[in-house]
Coordinates of C-alpha atoms and ligand atoms in Angstrom, one line a residue:
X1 CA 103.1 81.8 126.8
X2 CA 103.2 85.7 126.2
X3 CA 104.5 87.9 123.2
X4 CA 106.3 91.0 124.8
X5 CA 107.7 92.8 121.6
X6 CA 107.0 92.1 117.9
X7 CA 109.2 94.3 115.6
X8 CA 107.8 94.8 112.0
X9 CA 110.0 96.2 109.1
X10 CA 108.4 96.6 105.4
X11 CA 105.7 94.0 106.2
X12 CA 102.4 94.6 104.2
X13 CA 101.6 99.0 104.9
X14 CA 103.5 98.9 108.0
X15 CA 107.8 100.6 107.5
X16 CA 108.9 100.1 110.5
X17 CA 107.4 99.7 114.0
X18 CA 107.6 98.1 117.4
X19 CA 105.1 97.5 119.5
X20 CA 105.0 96.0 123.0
X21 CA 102.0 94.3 124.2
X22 CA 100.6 93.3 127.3
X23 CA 100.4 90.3 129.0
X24 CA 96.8 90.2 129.0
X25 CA 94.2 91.8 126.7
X26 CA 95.6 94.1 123.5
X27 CA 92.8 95.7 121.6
X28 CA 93.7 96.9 118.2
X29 CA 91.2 99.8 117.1
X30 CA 91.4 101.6 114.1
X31 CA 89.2 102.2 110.6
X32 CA 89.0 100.0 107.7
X33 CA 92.4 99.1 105.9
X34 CA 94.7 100.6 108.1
X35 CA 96.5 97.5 109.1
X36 CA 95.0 96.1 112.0
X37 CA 94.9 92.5 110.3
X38 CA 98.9 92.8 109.3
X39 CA 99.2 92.9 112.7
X40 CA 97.7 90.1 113.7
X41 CA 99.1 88.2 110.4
X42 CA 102.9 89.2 111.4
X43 CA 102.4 87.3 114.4
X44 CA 101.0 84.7 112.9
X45 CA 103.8 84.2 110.9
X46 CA 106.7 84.5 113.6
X47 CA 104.3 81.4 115.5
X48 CA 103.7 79.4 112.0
X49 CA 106.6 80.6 109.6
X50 CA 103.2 81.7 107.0
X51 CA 100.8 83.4 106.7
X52 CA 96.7 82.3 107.6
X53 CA 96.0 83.9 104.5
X54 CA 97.1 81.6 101.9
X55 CA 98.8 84.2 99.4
X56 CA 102.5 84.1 97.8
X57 CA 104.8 85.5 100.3
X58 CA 106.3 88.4 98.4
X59 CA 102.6 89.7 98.8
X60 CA 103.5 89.9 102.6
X61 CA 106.7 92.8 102.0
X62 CA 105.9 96.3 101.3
X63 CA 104.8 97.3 97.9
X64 CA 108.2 99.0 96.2
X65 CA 110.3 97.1 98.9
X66 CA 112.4 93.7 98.1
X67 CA 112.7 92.2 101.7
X68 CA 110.6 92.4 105.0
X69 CA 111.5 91.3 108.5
X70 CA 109.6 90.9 111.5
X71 CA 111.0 89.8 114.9
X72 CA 108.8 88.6 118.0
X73 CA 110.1 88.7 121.6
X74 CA 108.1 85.6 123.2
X75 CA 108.2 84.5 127.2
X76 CA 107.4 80.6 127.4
X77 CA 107.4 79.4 130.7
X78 CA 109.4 82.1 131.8
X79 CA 112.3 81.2 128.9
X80 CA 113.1 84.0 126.5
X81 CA 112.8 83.4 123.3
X82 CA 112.8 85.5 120.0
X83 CA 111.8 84.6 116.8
X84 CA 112.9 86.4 113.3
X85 CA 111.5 85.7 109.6
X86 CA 112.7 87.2 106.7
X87 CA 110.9 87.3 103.4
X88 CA 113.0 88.3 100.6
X89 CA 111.3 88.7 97.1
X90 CA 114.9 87.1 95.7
X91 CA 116.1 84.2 98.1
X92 CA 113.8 81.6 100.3
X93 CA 112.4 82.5 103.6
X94 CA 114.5 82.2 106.4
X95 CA 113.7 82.0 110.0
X96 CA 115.4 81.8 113.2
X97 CA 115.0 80.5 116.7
X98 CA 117.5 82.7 119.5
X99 CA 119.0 83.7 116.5
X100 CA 120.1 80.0 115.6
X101 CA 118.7 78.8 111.6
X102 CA 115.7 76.6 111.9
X103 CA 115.4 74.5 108.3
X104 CA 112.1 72.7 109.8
X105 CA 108.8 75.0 110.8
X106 CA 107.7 72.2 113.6
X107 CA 110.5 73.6 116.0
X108 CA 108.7 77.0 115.4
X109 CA 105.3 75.5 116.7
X110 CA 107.0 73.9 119.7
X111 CA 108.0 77.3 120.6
X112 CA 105.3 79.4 119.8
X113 CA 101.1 78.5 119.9
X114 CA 98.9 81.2 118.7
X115 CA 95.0 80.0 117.9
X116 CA 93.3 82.5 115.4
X117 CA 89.9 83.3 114.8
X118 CA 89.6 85.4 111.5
X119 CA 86.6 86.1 109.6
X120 CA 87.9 83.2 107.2
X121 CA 87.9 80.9 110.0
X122 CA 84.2 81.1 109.5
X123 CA 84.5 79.0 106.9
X124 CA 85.1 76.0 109.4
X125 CA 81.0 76.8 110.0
X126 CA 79.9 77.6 106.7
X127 CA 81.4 76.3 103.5
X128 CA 82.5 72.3 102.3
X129 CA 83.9 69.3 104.3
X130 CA 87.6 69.6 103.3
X131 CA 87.7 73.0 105.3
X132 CA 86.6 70.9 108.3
X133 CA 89.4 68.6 107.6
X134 CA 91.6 70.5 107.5
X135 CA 90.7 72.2 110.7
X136 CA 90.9 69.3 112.6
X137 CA 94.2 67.7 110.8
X138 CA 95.8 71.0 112.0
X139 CA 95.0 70.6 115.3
X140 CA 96.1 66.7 115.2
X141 CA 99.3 67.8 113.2
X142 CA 100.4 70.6 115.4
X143 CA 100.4 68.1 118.4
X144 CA 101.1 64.5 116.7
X145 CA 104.6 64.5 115.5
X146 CA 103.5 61.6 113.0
X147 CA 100.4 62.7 111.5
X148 CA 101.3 64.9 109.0
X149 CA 103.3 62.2 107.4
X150 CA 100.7 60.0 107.6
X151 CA 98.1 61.8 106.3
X152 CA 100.3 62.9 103.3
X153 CA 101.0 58.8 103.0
X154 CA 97.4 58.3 102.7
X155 CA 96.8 60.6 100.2
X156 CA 99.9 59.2 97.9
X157 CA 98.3 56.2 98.1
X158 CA 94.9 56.6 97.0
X159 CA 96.2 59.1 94.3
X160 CA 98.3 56.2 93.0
X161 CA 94.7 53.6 93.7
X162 CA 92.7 56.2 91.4
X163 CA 95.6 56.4 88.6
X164 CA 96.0 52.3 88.7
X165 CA 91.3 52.4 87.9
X166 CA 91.8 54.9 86.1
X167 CA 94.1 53.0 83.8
X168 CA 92.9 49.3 84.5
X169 CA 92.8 48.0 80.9
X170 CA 96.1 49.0 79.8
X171 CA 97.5 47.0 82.9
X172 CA 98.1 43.1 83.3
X173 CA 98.5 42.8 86.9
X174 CA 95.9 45.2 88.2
X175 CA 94.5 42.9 90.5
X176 CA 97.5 42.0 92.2
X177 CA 98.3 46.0 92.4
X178 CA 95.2 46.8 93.5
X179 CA 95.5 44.7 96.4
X180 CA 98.3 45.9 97.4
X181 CA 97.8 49.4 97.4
X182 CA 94.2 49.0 98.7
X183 CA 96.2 47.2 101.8
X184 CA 98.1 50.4 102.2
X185 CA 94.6 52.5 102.0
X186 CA 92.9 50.6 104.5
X187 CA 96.1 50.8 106.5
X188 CA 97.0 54.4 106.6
X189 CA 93.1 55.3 106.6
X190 CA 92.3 53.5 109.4
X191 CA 95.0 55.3 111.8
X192 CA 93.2 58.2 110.4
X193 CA 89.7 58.0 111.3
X194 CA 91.3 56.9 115.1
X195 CA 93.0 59.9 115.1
X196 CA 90.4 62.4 113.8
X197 CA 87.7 60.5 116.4
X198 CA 89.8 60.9 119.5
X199 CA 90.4 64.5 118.9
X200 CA 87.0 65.6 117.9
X201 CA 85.6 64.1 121.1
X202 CA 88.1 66.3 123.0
X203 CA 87.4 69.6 121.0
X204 CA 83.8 68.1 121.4
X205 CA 84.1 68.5 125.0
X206 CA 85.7 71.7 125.6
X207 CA 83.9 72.7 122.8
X208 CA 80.5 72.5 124.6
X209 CA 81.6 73.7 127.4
X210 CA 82.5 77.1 125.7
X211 CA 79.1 77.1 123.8
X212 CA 76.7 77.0 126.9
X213 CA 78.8 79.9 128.7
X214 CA 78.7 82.2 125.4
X215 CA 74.8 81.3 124.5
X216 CA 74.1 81.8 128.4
X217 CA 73.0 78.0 128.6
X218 CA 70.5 78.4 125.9
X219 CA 72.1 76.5 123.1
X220 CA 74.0 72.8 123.1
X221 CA 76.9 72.5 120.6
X222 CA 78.0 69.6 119.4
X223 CA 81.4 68.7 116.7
X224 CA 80.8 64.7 115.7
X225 CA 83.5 63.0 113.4
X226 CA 81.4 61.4 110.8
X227 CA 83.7 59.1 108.0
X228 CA 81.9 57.1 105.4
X229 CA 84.0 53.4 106.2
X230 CA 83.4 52.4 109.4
X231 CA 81.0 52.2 112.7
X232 CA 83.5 51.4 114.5
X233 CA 86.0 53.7 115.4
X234 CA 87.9 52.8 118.6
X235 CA 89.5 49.4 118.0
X236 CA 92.1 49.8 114.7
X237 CA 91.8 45.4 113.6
X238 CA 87.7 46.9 113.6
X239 CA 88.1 49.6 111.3
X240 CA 90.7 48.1 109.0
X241 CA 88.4 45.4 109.0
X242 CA 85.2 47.6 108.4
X243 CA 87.1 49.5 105.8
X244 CA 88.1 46.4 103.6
X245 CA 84.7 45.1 103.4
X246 CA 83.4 48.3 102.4
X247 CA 85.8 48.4 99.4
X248 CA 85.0 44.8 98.2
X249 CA 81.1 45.4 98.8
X250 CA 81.7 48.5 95.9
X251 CA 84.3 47.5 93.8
X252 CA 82.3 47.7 90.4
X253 CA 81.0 51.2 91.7
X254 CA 84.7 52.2 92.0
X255 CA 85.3 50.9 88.9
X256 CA 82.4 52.3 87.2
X257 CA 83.3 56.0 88.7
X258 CA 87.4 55.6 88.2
X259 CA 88.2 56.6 91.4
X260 CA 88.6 55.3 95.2
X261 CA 85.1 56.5 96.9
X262 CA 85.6 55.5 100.4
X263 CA 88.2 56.8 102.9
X264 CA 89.0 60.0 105.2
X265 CA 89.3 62.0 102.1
X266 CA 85.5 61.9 102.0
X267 CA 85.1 62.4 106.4
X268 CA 83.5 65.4 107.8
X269 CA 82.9 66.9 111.0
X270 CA 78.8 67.2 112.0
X271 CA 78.6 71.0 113.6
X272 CA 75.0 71.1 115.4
X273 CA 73.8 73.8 117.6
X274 CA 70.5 72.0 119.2
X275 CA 70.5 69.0 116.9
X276 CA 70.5 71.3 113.9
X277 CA 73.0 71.4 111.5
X278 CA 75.2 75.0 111.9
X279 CA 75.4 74.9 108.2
X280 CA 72.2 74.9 107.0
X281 CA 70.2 76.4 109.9
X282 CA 72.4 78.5 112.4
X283 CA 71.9 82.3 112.4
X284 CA 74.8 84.7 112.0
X285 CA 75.0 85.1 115.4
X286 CA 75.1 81.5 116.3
X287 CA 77.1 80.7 113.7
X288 CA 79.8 83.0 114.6
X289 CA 79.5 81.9 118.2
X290 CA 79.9 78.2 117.2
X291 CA 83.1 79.4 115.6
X292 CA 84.3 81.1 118.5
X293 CA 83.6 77.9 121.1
X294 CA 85.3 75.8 118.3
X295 CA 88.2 78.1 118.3
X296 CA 88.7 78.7 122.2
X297 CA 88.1 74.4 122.5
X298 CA 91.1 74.5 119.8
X299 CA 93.2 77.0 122.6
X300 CA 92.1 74.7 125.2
X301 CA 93.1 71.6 124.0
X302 CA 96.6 73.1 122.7
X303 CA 96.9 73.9 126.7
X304 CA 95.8 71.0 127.9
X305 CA 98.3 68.6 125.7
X306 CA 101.4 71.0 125.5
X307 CA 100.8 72.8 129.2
X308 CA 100.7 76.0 127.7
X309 CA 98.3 78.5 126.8
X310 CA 98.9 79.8 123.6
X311 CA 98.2 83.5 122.8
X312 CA 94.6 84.1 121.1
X313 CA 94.0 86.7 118.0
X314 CA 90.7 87.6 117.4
X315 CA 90.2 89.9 114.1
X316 CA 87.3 91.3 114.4
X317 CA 85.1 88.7 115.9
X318 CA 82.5 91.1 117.6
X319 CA 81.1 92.5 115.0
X320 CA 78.3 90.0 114.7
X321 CA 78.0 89.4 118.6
X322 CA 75.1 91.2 120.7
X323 CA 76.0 92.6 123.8
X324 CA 75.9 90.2 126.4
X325 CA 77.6 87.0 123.9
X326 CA 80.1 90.4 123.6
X327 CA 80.6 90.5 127.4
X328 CA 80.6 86.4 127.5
X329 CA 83.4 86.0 124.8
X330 CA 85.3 88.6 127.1
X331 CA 84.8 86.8 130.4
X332 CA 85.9 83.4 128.4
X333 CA 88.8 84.6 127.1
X334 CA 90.0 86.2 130.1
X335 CA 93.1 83.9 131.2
X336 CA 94.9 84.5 127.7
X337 CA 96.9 86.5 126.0
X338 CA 94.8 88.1 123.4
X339 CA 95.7 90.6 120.7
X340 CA 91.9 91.5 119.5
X341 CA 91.2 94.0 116.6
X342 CA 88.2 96.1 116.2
X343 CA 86.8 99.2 114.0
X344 CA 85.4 100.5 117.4
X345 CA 85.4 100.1 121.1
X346 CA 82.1 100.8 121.6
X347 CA 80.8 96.6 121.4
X348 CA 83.1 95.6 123.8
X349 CA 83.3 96.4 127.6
X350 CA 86.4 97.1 128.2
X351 CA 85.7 98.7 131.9
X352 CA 86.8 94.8 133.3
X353 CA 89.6 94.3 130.6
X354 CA 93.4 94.4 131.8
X355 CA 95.6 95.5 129.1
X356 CA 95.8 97.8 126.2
X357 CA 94.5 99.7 124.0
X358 CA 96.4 100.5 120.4
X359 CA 95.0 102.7 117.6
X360 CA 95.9 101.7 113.6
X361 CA 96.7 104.2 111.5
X362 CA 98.1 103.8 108.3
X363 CA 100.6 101.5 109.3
X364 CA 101.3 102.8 112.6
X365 CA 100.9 101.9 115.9
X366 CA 99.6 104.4 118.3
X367 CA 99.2 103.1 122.3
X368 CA 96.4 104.7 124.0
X369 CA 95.8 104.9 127.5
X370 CA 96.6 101.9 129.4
X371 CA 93.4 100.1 131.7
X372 CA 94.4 98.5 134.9
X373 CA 91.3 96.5 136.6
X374 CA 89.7 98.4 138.9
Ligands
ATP1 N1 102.4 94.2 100.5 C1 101.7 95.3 100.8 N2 102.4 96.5 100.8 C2 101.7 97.6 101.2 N3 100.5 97.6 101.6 C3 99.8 96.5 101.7 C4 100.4 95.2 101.3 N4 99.4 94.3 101.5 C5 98.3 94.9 101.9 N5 98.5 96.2 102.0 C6 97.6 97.2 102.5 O1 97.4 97.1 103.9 C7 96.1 97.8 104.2 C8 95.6 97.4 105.5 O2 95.2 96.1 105.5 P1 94.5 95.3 106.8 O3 93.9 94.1 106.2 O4 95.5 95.2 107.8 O5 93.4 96.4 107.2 P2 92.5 96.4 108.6 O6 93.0 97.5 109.4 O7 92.5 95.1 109.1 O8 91.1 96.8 107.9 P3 89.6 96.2 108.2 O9 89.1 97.0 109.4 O10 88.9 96.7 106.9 O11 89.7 94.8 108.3 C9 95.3 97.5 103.0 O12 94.7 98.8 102.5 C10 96.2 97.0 101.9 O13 96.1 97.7 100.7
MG2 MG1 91.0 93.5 109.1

């Protein structure tokens, strides 16, 4: 799928503009806070209904103004589509599909995939397990119709599991509540790990793939779904089975600690490049390369289970690249749509790019000259 038009009015520094884009590469250059990430981020928000950055919305309408509005003209397998949100700082967002109401933002993902890969996204890399989760349980959410619930049914549960420890003495029947609700754990947590195995070893795959192209074969990623409640992790009557006895074999350390310590709330995803952990070991470089094959494995696996390509935005991820993972990362990228922003052209060959090139400034969108492959 391809954005043709986004229209933005009062969103963040940018009044009011309209920018067309082209189908293949766009390349957003421009200094430091001239709005070259509001871009990206108003896009982001016609595909998702929010915002990446996770921030109260009024923040997102121009300072002094009350409501904002952005609208994006989007070509999915060759259906028109447009998309409108508007923020108001006085009513509730509201968003529309072909100019029909939408109340639920999965019929806005259906229509509209975008992957981004944001300095924050670094994070995936770099900081605590829960980012990785949540990585991952977006990916699983945005094509699983059912997970979401699920994973919000899980953690109801073991919120309710900790409260009923937590308060054991006061309570006659804890034993018989306990078993209950540790019935519902092992049941809701067990479809989890299933889930969060099978799609790690697809990103796993793709993810590889991308790695060896962008470190020129020198380097072997590798994304491995680690949980702490079962080896098993194929066959569900296993888990569940796994799961249970590992509860039993620590109740009185669950006890002793008031709260539920096994279960997907404690998984993680292993990031190695070359058998070493990304986290503690990987360089900038590497580590911002492993971000980006995570991220284009993301793209590929949103293609590969929808049938579409979804449109890439990349905010300033060459910074940290040399040269030729630079030149790689455009080669790789080549068969989407990508809005990319930069403070300067001169890290990224743009002699084999098709596309367009757009200069920032304050809130304004300037096209450049347009590059046709030679
Ligand atoms: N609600 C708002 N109203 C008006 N201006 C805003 C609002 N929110 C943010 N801004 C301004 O938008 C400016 C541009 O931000 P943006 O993050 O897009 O910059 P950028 O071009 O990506 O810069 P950099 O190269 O440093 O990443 C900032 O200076 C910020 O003060
Ligand atoms: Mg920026």
């Amino acid at each position: 799928m391809i954005i043709k038009e986004l229209k933005l009015i009062n969103h963040r520094n940018y009044e009011y503009e309209n920018i067309a884009f082209h189908e293949n590469t766009n390349i957003l250059v421009g200094k430091n806070a001239q709005g070259k990430t509001n871009l990206l981020e108003a896009i982001y928000i016609c595909a998702r209904g929010y915002s990446f950055k996770n921030l109260k919305e009024d923040q997102l309408i121009k300072f002094g103004c009350k409501d904002s509005y952005l609208k994006a003209e989007i070509l999915n397998a060759n259906r028109k589509r447009s998309v409108e949100v508007k923020l108001s700082d006085s009513q509730k967002k509201r968003i529309r599909i072909n100019e029909i109401e939408i109340s639920n933002l999965k019929e806005l993902k259906s229509q509209f995939g975008v992957v981004i890969f944001s300095p924050e996204e670094m994070k995936i890399i770099k900081e605590t397990p829960s980012i990785r989760r949540k990585f991952i349980d977006d990916i699983i959410a945005n094509n699983d119709i059912g997970y979401k619930a699920l994973l919000n049914d899980y953690y109801k549960v073991r919120f309710q599991r900790n409260d009923l420890i937590k308060n054991r003495l006061k309570n006659n029947y804890f034993e018989q509540m306990k078993n209950a609700i540790t019935k519902q754990l092992v049941d809701y947590g067990s479809k989890i790990a299933i889930y969060r195995y099978k799609y790690t070893l697809m990103l796993n795959e793709f993810a590889k793939v991308n790695h060896r192209i962008l470190s020129s074969d020198k380097e072997e990623l590798s994304i491995e779904y680690q949980n702490n409640f079962s080896e098993d992790l194929v066959n569900l009557e296993v888990i569940e089975s796994q799961y249970r006895s590992k509860l039993e074999e620590n109740e009185q350390r669950e006890l002793d600690q008031f709260q539920t310590l096994y279960g997907p709330h404690k998984d993680d995803l292993l990031i190695t490049i070359n058998d070493l952990d990304t986290r503690a070991y990987a360089s900038q470089g590497q580590q911002r390369t492993a971000m980006l094959s995570l991220k284009l494995a993301e793209a590929m696996l949103i293609e590969k289970l929808t049938k579409v390509k979804p449109i890439l935005l990349l905010d300033d991820v060459f910074s940290e690249l040399d040269n030729q993972r630079a030149r790689l990362l455009v080669e790789a990228i080549k068969g989407y749509q990508t809005i990319i922003t930069t403070n300067t052209l001169l890290n990224i060959d743009t002699s084999k790019m098709l596309g367009n090139i757009y200069k920032i400034e304050s809130g304004r969108v300037i096209p450049q000259n347009t590059r046709e492959r030679k």
